[in-house]
Short mmCIF file of C-alpha atoms in Angstrom, two decimals:
data_model
loop_
_atom_site.label_atom_id
_atom_site.label_comp_id
_atom_site.label_asym_id
_atom_site.label_seq_id
_atom_site.Cartn_x
_atom_site.Cartn_y
_atom_site.Cartn_z
CA MET A 16 116.49 81.20 125.52
CA LYS A 17 118.86 78.41 126.41
CA ILE A 18 122.05 79.44 128.12
CA LYS A 19 124.71 76.82 128.67
CA SER A 20 125.14 76.98 132.41
CA GLU A 21 126.43 74.66 135.06
CA GLY A 22 125.47 77.09 137.75
CA SER A 23 122.41 78.29 139.55
CA GLY A 24 120.37 78.75 136.39
CA GLY A 25 120.76 75.14 135.29
CA SER A 26 117.80 72.93 134.52
CA GLY A 27 117.27 69.37 135.69
CA PRO A 28 117.49 67.84 139.15
CA GLY A 29 121.11 66.80 138.68
CA ASN A 30 122.31 70.41 138.81
CA ALA A 31 120.53 71.34 142.00
CA ASP A 32 123.58 70.76 144.17
CA LYS A 33 126.11 72.51 141.95
CA LYS A 34 126.59 76.19 142.76
CA VAL A 35 129.25 77.05 140.20
CA PRO A 36 128.97 80.82 139.68
CA ASN A 37 128.23 81.90 136.13
CA PRO A 38 129.29 85.50 135.65
CA ALA A 39 127.60 85.89 132.28
CA TYR A 40 124.27 84.77 133.66
CA ASP A 41 124.62 86.98 136.73
CA GLU A 42 125.44 90.00 134.64
CA LEU A 43 122.44 89.46 132.38
CA LEU A 44 120.20 88.88 135.39
CA HIS A 45 121.42 92.08 137.01
CA PHE A 46 120.90 94.03 133.79
CA TYR A 47 117.35 92.83 133.28
CA GLU A 48 116.44 93.32 136.92
CA GLY A 49 117.60 96.91 136.53
CA LYS A 50 115.40 97.27 133.47
CA ILE A 51 112.40 95.86 135.31
CA ALA A 52 112.98 98.25 138.22
CA ALA A 53 113.19 101.20 135.83
CA LEU A 54 109.96 100.20 134.14
CA ARG A 55 108.20 99.80 137.50
CA HIS A 56 109.44 103.24 138.47
CA ALA A 57 108.17 104.66 135.19
CA ARG A 58 104.78 103.04 135.66
CA ASP A 59 104.46 104.43 139.19
CA ALA A 60 105.43 107.91 138.04
CA LEU A 61 102.86 107.77 135.27
CA GLU A 62 100.17 106.48 137.64
CA THR A 63 100.85 109.44 139.90
CA ALA A 64 100.59 111.85 137.01
CA LYS A 65 97.46 110.25 135.53
CA PRO A 66 94.84 112.04 137.62
CA ALA A 67 96.34 115.39 136.72
CA MET A 68 96.52 114.60 133.02
CA THR A 69 93.00 113.27 132.43
CA PRO A 70 90.41 115.99 131.76
CA PRO A 71 87.43 116.13 134.15
CA THR A 72 84.49 114.10 132.85
CA THR A 73 81.77 116.09 134.60
CA PRO A 74 81.74 119.90 134.79
CA PRO A 75 81.65 121.39 138.30
CA ALA A 76 78.08 121.74 139.61
CA ASN A 77 77.39 125.45 140.08
CA GLY A 78 80.57 127.23 141.00
CA SER A 79 80.86 125.25 144.21
CA ASP A 80 84.32 124.14 145.25
CA ARG A 81 85.99 126.51 142.78
CA GLY A 82 89.21 126.32 144.78
CA GLY A 83 89.51 122.56 144.38
CA SER A 84 88.92 122.42 140.65
CA GLN A 85 91.23 125.40 140.17
CA GLN A 86 93.91 123.40 141.89
CA GLN A 87 93.16 120.48 139.59
CA ASP A 88 93.35 122.73 136.54
CA ASN A 89 96.73 124.00 137.67
CA GLN A 90 97.96 120.47 138.16
CA ARG A 91 96.67 119.45 134.80
CA CYS A 92 98.30 122.41 133.09
CA ARG A 93 101.61 121.59 134.74
CA ALA A 94 101.42 117.97 133.65
CA LEU A 95 100.50 118.87 130.08
CA LEU A 96 103.28 121.45 129.96
CA ALA A 97 105.81 118.87 131.13
CA LEU A 98 104.64 116.48 128.42
CA GLU A 99 104.89 119.26 125.85
CA LEU A 100 108.48 120.08 126.83
CA LEU A 101 109.40 116.41 126.67
CA THR A 102 107.89 116.03 123.20
CA GLU A 103 109.83 119.10 122.07
CA LEU A 104 113.08 117.51 123.20
CA ILE A 105 112.27 114.29 121.35
CA ASP A 106 111.28 116.17 118.19
CA ASP A 107 114.54 118.14 118.31
CA MET A 108 116.56 114.94 118.29
CA THR A 109 114.40 113.49 115.53
CA MET A 110 114.99 116.54 113.33
CA GLY A 111 118.75 116.05 113.71
CA VAL A 112 118.48 112.62 112.18
CA VAL A 113 116.05 113.86 109.50
CA PHE A 114 118.43 116.62 108.38
CA ASP A 115 121.37 114.20 108.12
CA THR A 116 119.38 111.70 106.10
CA HIS A 117 117.98 114.42 103.84
CA PHE A 118 121.46 115.82 103.23
CA GLU A 119 122.85 112.41 102.30
CA ALA A 120 119.93 111.77 99.97
CA LYS A 121 120.45 115.07 98.18
CA GLN A 122 124.14 114.32 97.66
CA GLY A 123 123.11 111.72 95.12
CA ILE A 124 121.48 114.37 92.97
CA SER A 125 124.34 116.85 92.96
CA VAL A 126 125.32 118.54 89.68
CA CYS A 127 128.87 119.13 88.46
CA ALA A 128 129.82 122.83 88.64
CA ASN A 129 132.15 122.55 85.65
CA CYS A 130 130.26 120.60 83.03
CA SER A 131 126.80 120.56 84.70
CA THR A 132 126.14 116.84 84.24
CA SER A 133 123.52 115.79 86.75
CA GLY A 134 124.47 113.14 89.31
CA SER A 135 121.67 110.94 88.06
CA ASP A 136 122.57 111.06 84.37
CA MET A 137 123.35 107.56 83.14
CA CYS A 138 126.77 106.54 81.80
CA GLU A 139 127.56 103.32 79.94
CA CYS A 140 130.53 101.31 81.13
CA LEU A 141 133.10 100.76 78.36
CA ASN A 142 133.91 97.30 79.67
CA CYS A 143 130.63 95.63 80.47
CA GLN A 144 128.19 97.97 78.65
CA ARG A 145 126.02 98.38 81.73
CA SER A 146 124.46 101.73 82.63
CA PHE A 147 125.08 103.54 85.89
CA PRO A 148 124.15 106.90 87.40
CA ALA A 149 127.09 109.30 87.14
CA ALA A 150 127.57 109.49 90.92
CA ARG A 151 128.25 105.75 91.09
CA PHE A 152 130.04 105.46 87.76
CA ALA A 153 133.55 105.98 89.09
CA SER A 154 133.33 103.31 91.78
CA HIS A 155 131.97 100.80 89.25
CA MET A 156 134.78 101.51 86.77
CA ASP A 157 137.19 101.08 89.64
CA LYS A 158 136.09 97.48 90.07
CA CYS A 159 135.21 96.71 86.48
CA MET A 160 138.49 97.84 84.87
CA GLY A 161 140.42 96.11 87.62
CA LEU A 162 142.99 98.87 87.94
CA SER A 163 143.05 99.45 91.68
CA SER A 164 141.50 96.46 93.45
CA ARG A 165 142.18 93.17 91.74
CA ARG A 166 139.99 90.95 93.91
CA THR A 167 137.67 89.41 91.41
CA ALA A 168 138.51 91.33 88.25
CA THR A 169 138.83 89.04 85.24
CA ARG A 170 140.74 90.12 82.17
CA ARG A 171 138.54 90.42 79.11
CA MET B 8 94.62 131.64 137.28
CA LEU B 9 93.77 130.09 133.95
CA SER B 10 93.62 133.43 132.18
CA GLU B 11 97.23 134.02 133.13
CA THR B 12 98.59 130.72 131.88
CA GLY B 13 99.50 132.31 128.55
CA GLY B 14 101.99 134.73 130.14
CA ILE B 15 103.19 132.23 132.72
CA ARG B 16 103.74 129.62 130.06
CA GLU B 17 105.93 131.91 127.97
CA GLU B 18 107.86 132.94 131.06
CA LEU B 19 108.43 129.32 132.03
CA LEU B 20 109.59 128.28 128.57
CA LYS B 21 112.02 131.19 128.56
CA ARG B 22 113.38 130.22 131.95
CA PHE B 23 113.69 126.61 130.86
CA ILE B 24 116.04 127.63 128.07
CA GLU B 25 117.90 130.49 129.74
CA SER B 26 118.73 128.56 132.90
CA GLY B 27 120.46 125.93 130.78
CA GLU B 28 118.13 123.23 132.06
CA ARG B 29 116.82 122.42 128.60
CA GLU B 30 120.31 121.89 127.24
CA ARG B 31 121.32 119.81 130.23
CA LEU B 32 118.33 117.49 129.85
CA GLN B 33 118.82 117.30 126.10
CA GLU B 34 122.39 116.06 126.52
CA ILE B 35 121.32 113.45 129.05
CA MET B 36 118.56 112.30 126.75
CA ARG B 37 120.83 112.26 123.70
CA THR B 38 123.24 109.86 125.40
CA LYS B 39 120.49 107.58 126.67
CA LEU B 40 118.71 107.48 123.34
CA HIS B 41 121.91 106.73 121.47
CA THR B 42 122.80 103.89 123.85
CA SER B 43 119.35 102.41 123.56
CA GLY B 44 119.64 102.26 119.77
CA TRP B 45 116.85 104.76 119.20
CA GLN B 46 118.93 106.95 116.89
CA ASP B 47 119.82 103.98 114.69
CA ARG B 48 116.17 102.95 114.49
CA VAL B 49 115.08 106.43 113.46
CA LYS B 50 117.92 106.70 110.91
CA ASP B 51 116.82 103.37 109.46
CA LYS B 52 113.24 104.54 109.16
CA CYS B 53 114.30 107.82 107.53
CA GLN B 54 116.34 105.96 104.93
CA LYS B 55 113.40 103.67 104.22
CA ILE B 56 111.27 106.76 103.62
CA VAL B 57 113.88 108.14 101.22
CA HIS B 58 113.97 104.89 99.25
CA GLU B 59 110.21 104.76 99.05
CA ASN B 60 110.31 108.21 97.45
CA ALA B 61 113.31 107.47 95.24
CA ASP B 62 111.61 108.54 92.03
CA GLY B 63 110.60 111.97 93.32
CA ILE B 64 113.76 112.59 95.30
CA GLU B 65 114.50 116.10 94.06
CA LYS B 66 111.19 117.29 95.46
CA LEU B 67 111.60 115.49 98.80
CA THR B 68 111.69 118.11 101.55
CA VAL B 69 112.88 117.90 105.14
CA ASP B 70 109.28 118.50 106.18
CA ASP B 71 108.10 115.50 104.16
CA ILE B 72 110.51 113.17 105.91
CA ALA B 73 109.83 114.74 109.31
CA GLU B 74 106.08 114.37 108.93
CA GLU B 75 106.37 110.69 108.18
CA VAL B 76 109.00 109.75 110.74
CA THR B 77 107.80 111.79 113.76
CA PRO B 78 105.04 109.43 114.99
CA PHE B 79 107.43 106.52 114.73
CA ALA B 80 110.23 108.42 116.48
CA ARG B 81 107.98 109.54 119.34
CA SER B 82 106.54 106.10 120.00
CA SER B 83 109.91 104.42 119.70
CA VAL B 84 111.44 106.16 122.73
CA PRO B 85 111.87 103.59 125.54
CA GLU B 86 109.40 104.16 128.37
CA ASP B 87 111.99 104.33 131.12
CA ILE B 88 113.92 107.10 129.37
CA LYS B 89 110.69 109.05 128.80
CA ALA B 90 109.73 108.73 132.45
CA GLU B 91 113.16 109.75 133.72
CA ILE B 92 113.32 112.94 131.66
CA LEU B 93 109.66 113.70 132.38
CA GLU B 94 110.39 113.58 136.09
CA ASP B 95 113.23 116.06 135.74
CA ILE B 96 111.01 118.38 133.73
CA ARG B 97 108.20 118.16 136.28
CA ALA B 98 110.70 118.91 139.05
CA PHE B 99 111.82 122.00 137.15
CA ILE B 100 108.23 123.17 136.74
CA PHE B 101 107.48 122.68 140.42
CA ARG B 102 110.60 124.67 141.34
CA ALA B 103 109.66 127.47 138.97
CA LEU B 104 105.97 127.58 139.89
CA PRO B 105 105.56 126.67 143.55
CA GLU B 106 102.12 125.32 144.37
CA THR B 107 99.74 128.12 145.27
CA ASP B 108 96.29 127.81 146.79
CA ASN B 109 94.53 130.59 144.84
#
């Protein structure tokens, strides 16, 4: 990504002496360094949690060291529980978006309470003879008849 | 005690909600996710799903959309946000269930 800069980020030997501060570059640098630090932090946290979250590959020998593996089981249960709670939070937020989208989608298939025409029944425009679903008929007529917005309406 | 984890688990979930910790973390996460553009991405994907099912739209249920968008939504959460909230949750669990040696 090429950024026009006379300052410290400049390329070419000629710019080496110039130290004109470039606030845009500095701000971006600071932002991305913050992002990198956050990702490092996340990776370290996950590395710490990894031993507790991976199931044991070999079963304990014959009841020996029950205390130790019990401890590991507890740790693993905690880690899995934490992950489960996190996933629940994410799913909650997802469902919010799903409900909104679903609601908007169903608006298009609403039915008139008075005359019970479905929202997806087709109507023919009197002007241009094109067909439209009822829910979008009014906004087309608006533009086609040229009564309210006269931007590109041509008189027929 | 593994045999007790059923009861302990329920107890912990209850405490998570009743103490207000769940709501607190949800608000923090909501803001972060919105700022990161996650909500817009998920909305986009949901609308794509609706358009793909345009011919059978009357039968489209919330569950249908949810089933298709959930894997995308889960994997689309930025890693740093996931790790931050996960840490808070783990801290809550450690406070609620102090390490025991039995």
